mmCIF file of C-alpha atoms and ligand atoms in Angstrom:
data_model
loop_
_atom_site.group_PDB
_atom_site.id
_atom_site.type_symbol
_atom_site.label_atom_id
_atom_site.label_comp_id
_atom_site.label_asym_id
_atom_site.label_seq_id
_atom_site.Cartn_x
_atom_site.Cartn_y
_atom_site.Cartn_z
ATOM 1 C CA UNK I 1 60.422 -14.052 146.120
ATOM 2 C CA UNK I 2 56.802 -14.014 144.642
ATOM 3 C CA UNK I 3 55.625 -17.778 143.676
ATOM 4 C CA UNK I 4 54.782 -17.847 140.097
ATOM 5 C CA UNK I 5 51.712 -18.699 139.472
ATOM 6 C CA UNK I 6 51.168 -21.025 135.468
ATOM 7 C CA UNK I 7 47.546 -21.715 134.713
ATOM 8 C CA UNK I 8 47.417 -24.465 132.032
ATOM 9 C CA UNK I 9 45.449 -22.979 128.664
ATOM 10 C CA UNK I 10 45.152 -26.830 128.188
ATOM 11 C CA UNK I 11 42.021 -26.776 130.633
ATOM 12 C CA UNK I 12 40.879 -22.875 129.384
ATOM 13 C CA UNK I 13 37.462 -23.163 126.985
ATOM 14 C CA UNK I 14 38.910 -23.194 123.212
ATOM 15 C CA UNK I 15 35.998 -22.003 121.793
ATOM 16 C CA UNK I 16 36.599 -18.433 122.895
ATOM 17 C CA UNK I 17 40.779 -18.887 123.476
ATOM 18 C CA UNK I 18 41.037 -15.042 123.152
ATOM 19 C CA UNK I 19 38.618 -14.481 125.783
ATOM 20 C CA UNK I 20 40.050 -16.421 128.256
ATOM 21 C CA UNK I 21 43.438 -15.456 127.822
ATOM 22 C CA UNK I 22 42.778 -11.881 128.647
ATOM 23 C CA UNK I 23 40.528 -13.583 131.503
ATOM 24 C CA UNK I 24 43.606 -15.203 132.965
ATOM 25 C CA UNK I 25 45.733 -12.245 132.861
ATOM 26 C CA UNK I 26 42.935 -9.767 133.626
ATOM 27 C CA UNK I 27 42.784 -12.321 137.335
ATOM 28 C CA UNK I 28 46.446 -12.189 137.774
ATOM 29 C CA UNK I 29 47.584 -15.119 136.452
ATOM 30 C CA UNK I 30 51.518 -14.743 135.949
ATOM 31 C CA UNK I 31 52.080 -16.820 132.550
ATOM 32 C CA UNK I 32 50.336 -19.081 131.096
ATOM 33 C CA UNK I 33 51.718 -22.942 130.828
ATOM 34 C CA UNK I 34 51.240 -24.471 127.029
ATOM 35 C CA UNK I 35 50.896 -28.622 127.054
ATOM 36 C CA UNK I 36 51.786 -29.625 124.125
ATOM 37 C CA UNK I 37 51.282 -33.100 123.527
ATOM 38 C CA UNK I 38 52.049 -35.592 120.229
ATOM 39 C CA UNK I 39 49.631 -38.167 120.852
ATOM 40 C CA UNK I 40 53.240 -40.775 120.806
ATOM 41 C CA UNK I 41 55.261 -39.866 124.406
ATOM 42 C CA UNK I 42 51.432 -39.566 125.979
ATOM 43 C CA UNK I 43 47.676 -40.864 124.998
ATOM 44 C CA UNK I 44 47.105 -37.664 123.949
ATOM 45 C CA UNK I 45 47.006 -35.083 121.184
ATOM 46 C CA UNK I 46 46.350 -31.110 122.672
ATOM 47 C CA UNK I 47 47.419 -27.705 120.084
ATOM 48 C CA UNK I 48 50.275 -27.254 117.693
ATOM 49 C CA UNK I 49 52.141 -24.640 116.252
ATOM 50 C CA UNK I 50 49.010 -22.484 115.297
ATOM 51 C CA UNK I 51 47.988 -22.509 118.509
ATOM 52 C CA UNK I 52 50.815 -20.854 120.058
ATOM 53 C CA UNK I 53 51.010 -18.438 116.833
ATOM 54 C CA UNK I 54 47.298 -17.280 117.609
ATOM 55 C CA UNK I 55 48.127 -16.609 121.988
ATOM 56 C CA UNK I 56 50.766 -15.114 120.789
ATOM 57 C CA UNK I 57 48.860 -12.703 119.200
ATOM 58 C CA UNK I 58 46.602 -11.360 121.982
ATOM 59 C CA UNK I 59 49.015 -10.361 123.627
ATOM 60 C CA UNK I 60 49.448 -12.892 126.946
ATOM 61 C CA UNK I 61 51.430 -13.337 129.899
ATOM 62 C CA UNK I 62 54.535 -15.200 128.729
ATOM 63 C CA UNK I 63 54.629 -18.171 127.409
ATOM 64 C CA UNK I 64 55.760 -21.338 129.642
ATOM 65 C CA UNK I 65 55.872 -24.492 126.803
ATOM 66 C CA UNK I 66 55.636 -27.862 127.971
ATOM 67 C CA UNK I 67 57.083 -29.761 125.427
ATOM 68 C CA UNK I 68 55.031 -33.310 126.367
ATOM 69 C CA UNK I 69 56.278 -34.931 122.877
ATOM 70 C CA UNK I 70 58.610 -37.035 121.084
ATOM 71 C CA UNK I 71 61.895 -35.811 119.730
ATOM 72 C CA UNK I 72 61.219 -32.389 120.753
ATOM 73 C CA UNK I 73 64.923 -30.670 119.097
ATOM 74 C CA UNK I 74 62.739 -31.340 116.290
ATOM 75 C CA UNK I 75 59.686 -28.751 117.656
ATOM 76 C CA UNK I 76 61.452 -26.119 120.031
ATOM 77 C CA UNK I 77 62.699 -23.544 117.843
ATOM 78 C CA UNK I 78 59.488 -23.683 115.664
ATOM 79 C CA UNK I 79 57.903 -23.012 119.275
ATOM 80 C CA UNK I 80 59.996 -20.655 120.102
ATOM 81 C CA UNK I 81 59.596 -19.287 116.495
ATOM 82 C CA UNK I 82 55.760 -19.226 116.704
ATOM 83 C CA UNK I 83 55.637 -17.674 120.648
ATOM 84 C CA UNK I 84 57.409 -14.491 119.029
ATOM 85 C CA UNK I 85 57.936 -12.108 122.153
ATOM 86 C CA UNK I 86 55.736 -13.828 124.368
ATOM 87 C CA UNK I 87 57.762 -16.438 125.037
ATOM 88 C CA UNK I 88 59.102 -17.507 128.318
ATOM 89 C CA UNK I 89 60.752 -20.576 127.710
ATOM 90 C CA UNK I 90 60.779 -23.892 126.656
ATOM 91 C CA UNK I 91 60.512 -27.346 128.940
ATOM 92 C CA UNK I 92 61.387 -30.440 127.424
ATOM 93 C CA UNK I 93 60.607 -33.858 129.200
ATOM 94 C CA UNK I 94 63.714 -35.538 130.776
ATOM 95 C CA UNK I 95 62.011 -39.457 129.487
ATOM 96 C CA UNK I 96 61.872 -38.057 125.729
ATOM 97 C CA UNK I 97 65.507 -36.653 125.168
ATOM 98 C CA UNK I 98 68.155 -38.524 123.916
ATOM 99 C CA UNK I 99 70.897 -36.273 123.167
ATOM 100 C CA UNK I 100 69.628 -33.950 126.066
ATOM 101 C CA UNK I 101 72.325 -31.481 127.039
ATOM 102 C CA UNK I 102 72.133 -30.552 122.259
ATOM 103 C CA UNK I 103 68.474 -30.304 122.533
ATOM 104 C CA UNK I 104 69.044 -27.623 126.036
ATOM 105 C CA UNK I 105 71.794 -25.681 124.111
ATOM 106 C CA UNK I 106 69.452 -24.998 121.029
ATOM 107 C CA UNK I 107 66.756 -23.514 123.584
ATOM 108 C CA UNK I 108 69.570 -21.641 125.541
ATOM 109 C CA UNK I 109 71.111 -20.417 122.567
ATOM 110 C CA UNK I 110 67.825 -18.882 121.107
ATOM 111 C CA UNK I 111 68.236 -16.608 124.742
ATOM 112 C CA UNK I 112 65.030 -18.023 126.139
ATOM 113 C CA UNK I 113 64.634 -20.259 129.241
ATOM 114 C CA UNK I 114 65.507 -23.923 128.825
ATOM 115 C CA UNK I 115 63.900 -26.243 131.202
ATOM 116 C CA UNK I 116 63.553 -29.905 131.560
ATOM 117 C CA UNK I 117 61.398 -31.778 133.248
ATOM 118 C CA UNK I 118 60.982 -35.311 134.811
ATOM 119 C CA UNK I 119 57.732 -37.416 135.176
ATOM 120 C CA UNK I 120 56.202 -39.231 138.312
ATOM 121 C CA UNK I 121 58.278 -41.791 138.417
ATOM 122 C CA UNK I 122 61.524 -40.799 137.267
ATOM 123 C CA UNK I 123 63.298 -39.773 140.156
ATOM 124 C CA UNK I 124 66.065 -36.651 140.625
ATOM 125 C CA UNK I 125 69.347 -38.229 140.998
ATOM 126 C CA UNK I 126 69.166 -38.412 136.689
ATOM 127 C CA UNK I 127 68.974 -34.365 136.951
ATOM 128 C CA UNK I 128 72.763 -34.278 138.493
ATOM 129 C CA UNK I 129 74.308 -33.559 135.633
ATOM 130 C CA UNK I 130 72.055 -31.196 133.497
ATOM 131 C CA UNK I 131 70.564 -29.668 136.605
ATOM 132 C CA UNK I 132 73.172 -26.671 136.704
ATOM 133 C CA UNK I 133 72.553 -26.296 133.440
ATOM 134 C CA UNK I 134 68.931 -25.318 133.436
ATOM 135 C CA UNK I 135 66.477 -22.499 134.035
ATOM 136 C CA UNK I 136 63.800 -24.352 134.928
ATOM 137 C CA UNK I 137 62.909 -27.712 136.487
ATOM 138 C CA UNK I 138 59.366 -29.434 136.368
ATOM 139 C CA UNK I 139 58.227 -31.933 138.675
ATOM 140 C CA UNK I 140 55.511 -33.895 137.268
ATOM 141 C CA UNK I 141 52.773 -34.055 140.096
ATOM 142 C CA UNK I 142 50.342 -36.700 137.941
ATOM 143 C CA UNK I 143 51.282 -38.932 134.945
ATOM 144 C CA UNK I 144 51.779 -36.371 131.823
ATOM 145 C CA UNK I 145 48.579 -36.380 129.323
ATOM 146 C CA UNK I 146 45.823 -35.276 130.770
ATOM 147 C CA UNK I 147 44.474 -32.167 132.504
ATOM 148 C CA UNK I 148 42.048 -33.415 135.963
ATOM 149 C CA UNK I 149 43.579 -35.309 137.053
ATOM 150 C CA UNK I 150 44.444 -36.563 141.074
ATOM 151 C CA UNK I 151 47.579 -34.836 142.534
ATOM 152 C CA UNK I 152 50.516 -37.549 143.361
ATOM 153 C CA UNK I 153 50.400 -37.475 146.681
ATOM 154 C CA UNK I 154 54.576 -38.706 147.576
ATOM 155 C CA UNK I 155 55.799 -36.238 144.778
ATOM 156 C CA UNK I 156 55.183 -33.453 147.660
ATOM 157 C CA UNK I 157 58.709 -34.899 148.623
ATOM 158 C CA UNK I 158 60.341 -35.407 145.965
ATOM 159 C CA UNK I 159 59.722 -31.030 145.355
ATOM 160 C CA UNK I 160 61.470 -31.120 149.046
ATOM 161 C CA UNK I 161 64.178 -32.742 147.987
ATOM 162 C CA UNK I 162 65.348 -31.378 144.688
ATOM 163 C CA UNK I 163 64.466 -27.333 146.647
ATOM 164 C CA UNK I 164 67.230 -28.666 149.412
ATOM 165 C CA UNK I 165 69.289 -30.096 146.645
ATOM 166 C CA UNK I 166 69.075 -26.474 144.489
ATOM 167 C CA UNK I 167 69.706 -24.867 147.668
ATOM 168 C CA UNK I 168 73.215 -26.268 147.970
ATOM 169 C CA UNK I 169 73.904 -24.342 144.508
ATOM 170 C CA UNK I 170 75.762 -21.865 142.918
ATOM 171 C CA UNK I 171 72.861 -21.793 140.084
ATOM 172 C CA UNK I 172 69.752 -22.234 141.548
ATOM 173 C CA UNK I 173 67.360 -23.469 138.505
ATOM 174 C CA UNK I 174 63.596 -22.282 139.630
ATOM 175 C CA UNK I 175 61.652 -25.522 140.606
ATOM 176 C CA UNK I 176 58.254 -25.661 138.561
ATOM 177 C CA UNK I 177 55.359 -28.137 139.632
ATOM 178 C CA UNK I 178 52.522 -29.387 137.410
ATOM 179 C CA UNK I 179 49.636 -31.552 138.036
ATOM 180 C CA UNK I 180 46.653 -31.468 140.069
ATOM 181 C CA UNK I 181 47.246 -28.728 142.063
ATOM 182 C CA UNK I 182 44.160 -26.839 142.998
ATOM 183 C CA UNK I 183 43.429 -24.404 145.685
ATOM 184 C CA UNK I 184 43.115 -27.105 148.366
ATOM 185 C CA UNK I 185 46.450 -28.593 147.932
ATOM 186 C CA UNK I 186 48.939 -25.180 146.790
ATOM 187 C CA UNK I 187 50.025 -24.284 150.556
ATOM 188 C CA UNK I 188 51.757 -28.261 150.560
ATOM 189 C CA UNK I 189 53.416 -27.552 147.745
ATOM 190 C CA UNK I 190 54.494 -24.055 147.792
ATOM 191 C CA UNK I 191 56.233 -25.305 150.603
ATOM 192 C CA UNK I 192 57.854 -27.529 149.576
ATOM 193 C CA UNK I 193 59.813 -25.428 147.443
ATOM 194 C CA UNK I 194 57.940 -24.772 144.642
ATOM 195 C CA UNK I 195 58.767 -21.507 142.354
ATOM 196 C CA UNK I 196 56.223 -22.036 139.722
ATOM 197 C CA UNK I 197 52.987 -23.481 140.275
ATOM 198 C CA UNK I 198 50.801 -24.882 137.465
ATOM 199 C CA UNK I 199 47.063 -25.179 137.929
ATOM 200 C CA UNK I 200 44.904 -26.804 134.998
ATOM 201 C CA UNK I 201 41.550 -27.884 136.000
ATOM 202 C CA UNK I 202 41.950 -26.165 139.157
ATOM 203 C CA UNK I 203 42.173 -22.119 138.133
ATOM 204 C CA UNK I 204 39.810 -22.674 134.616
ATOM 205 C CA UNK I 205 37.692 -25.242 136.252
ATOM 206 C CA UNK I 206 36.054 -22.441 138.464
ATOM 207 C CA UNK I 207 33.729 -19.322 138.094
ATOM 208 C CA UNK I 208 36.017 -16.940 139.166
ATOM 209 C CA UNK I 209 40.067 -17.152 137.621
ATOM 210 C CA UNK I 210 40.320 -13.926 139.456
ATOM 211 C CA UNK I 211 38.928 -15.398 143.095
ATOM 212 C CA UNK I 212 41.195 -18.633 142.504
ATOM 213 C CA UNK I 213 44.172 -16.935 141.544
ATOM 214 C CA UNK I 214 44.111 -14.130 144.848
ATOM 215 C CA UNK I 215 42.920 -17.373 146.974
ATOM 216 C CA UNK I 216 45.667 -19.522 145.843
ATOM 217 C CA UNK I 217 47.993 -16.563 146.840
ATOM 218 C CA UNK I 218 46.917 -16.086 150.143
ATOM 219 C CA UNK I 219 46.917 -20.431 150.768
ATOM 220 C CA UNK I 220 50.836 -19.461 150.366
ATOM 221 C CA UNK I 221 51.607 -16.966 151.316
ATOM 222 C CA UNK I 222 49.580 -18.172 154.966
HETATM 223 C C1 LIG K 301 49.767 -33.281 131.914
HETATM 224 C C2 LIG K 301 50.229 -31.407 131.760
HETATM 225 C C3 LIG K 301 49.555 -30.792 133.150
HETATM 226 C C4 LIG K 301 48.446 -30.805 133.144
HETATM 227 C C5 LIG K 301 47.727 -29.908 134.295
HETATM 228 O O1 LIG K 301 50.968 -33.608 131.175
HETATM 229 O O2 LIG K 301 51.882 -31.461 131.605
HETATM 230 O O3 LIG K 301 49.916 -29.050 132.953
HETATM 231 O O4 LIG K 301 47.624 -29.824 132.168
HETATM 232 O O5 LIG K 301 45.907 -29.857 134.390
HETATM 233 P P1 LIG K 301 45.467 -29.331 136.443
HETATM 234 O O6 LIG K 301 46.366 -28.718 136.429
HETATM 235 O O7 LIG K 301 44.195 -29.831 135.299
HETATM 236 O O8 LIG K 301 46.259 -30.742 135.861
HETATM 237 ZN ZN1 LIG K 302 52.194 -29.232 131.657
#
């Protein structure tokens, strides 16, 4: 299956967001990863509903919304509404959900992808019950909170372990990997079993988005 490349809009130039969306779409992005942060779960405050509404007006690639916020259940439907027809899905952080089944059910009831993300120090074992219920599992390969961090090498094994588990299941959620992924290490992650790969500074930090994405695809297929 073709690997999905999901550039994180958080690393785009916010003085020209509409142009950046067009540029990344022309460059071959499959999805746009939208990093929502509330300054409580993580020590950063990024973007909210108005920005997602604005993104939705640009006819973007599908919006893959990553809620790094406390009590995400109170916002997931608002983001689904804000994204409108551009919504791909909502990914919640395991660490912020007290009632994970209910929070995921709310998203699934809206007919969009329901994902769960785990931070680097959260073991895969916590997903035992939820893995058959979600559409996507996101393995964070940096501590949530900021773009431009260094990829945590040991997370490649975690991706491989999850790949093995999911390949033995009837229901096979996608594996998404997010954090510190660049041209230099994308093959490692793709070979470990990622289906969808997020890259923020690794794409928006380069001068030619199309060239970067094309080189990333070549790396993954080589
Ligand atoms: C971190 C976010 C990531 C990050 C990716 O909390 O979830 O999506 O913005 O940016 P890079 O690719 O630069 O690590
Ligand atoms: Zn993210």
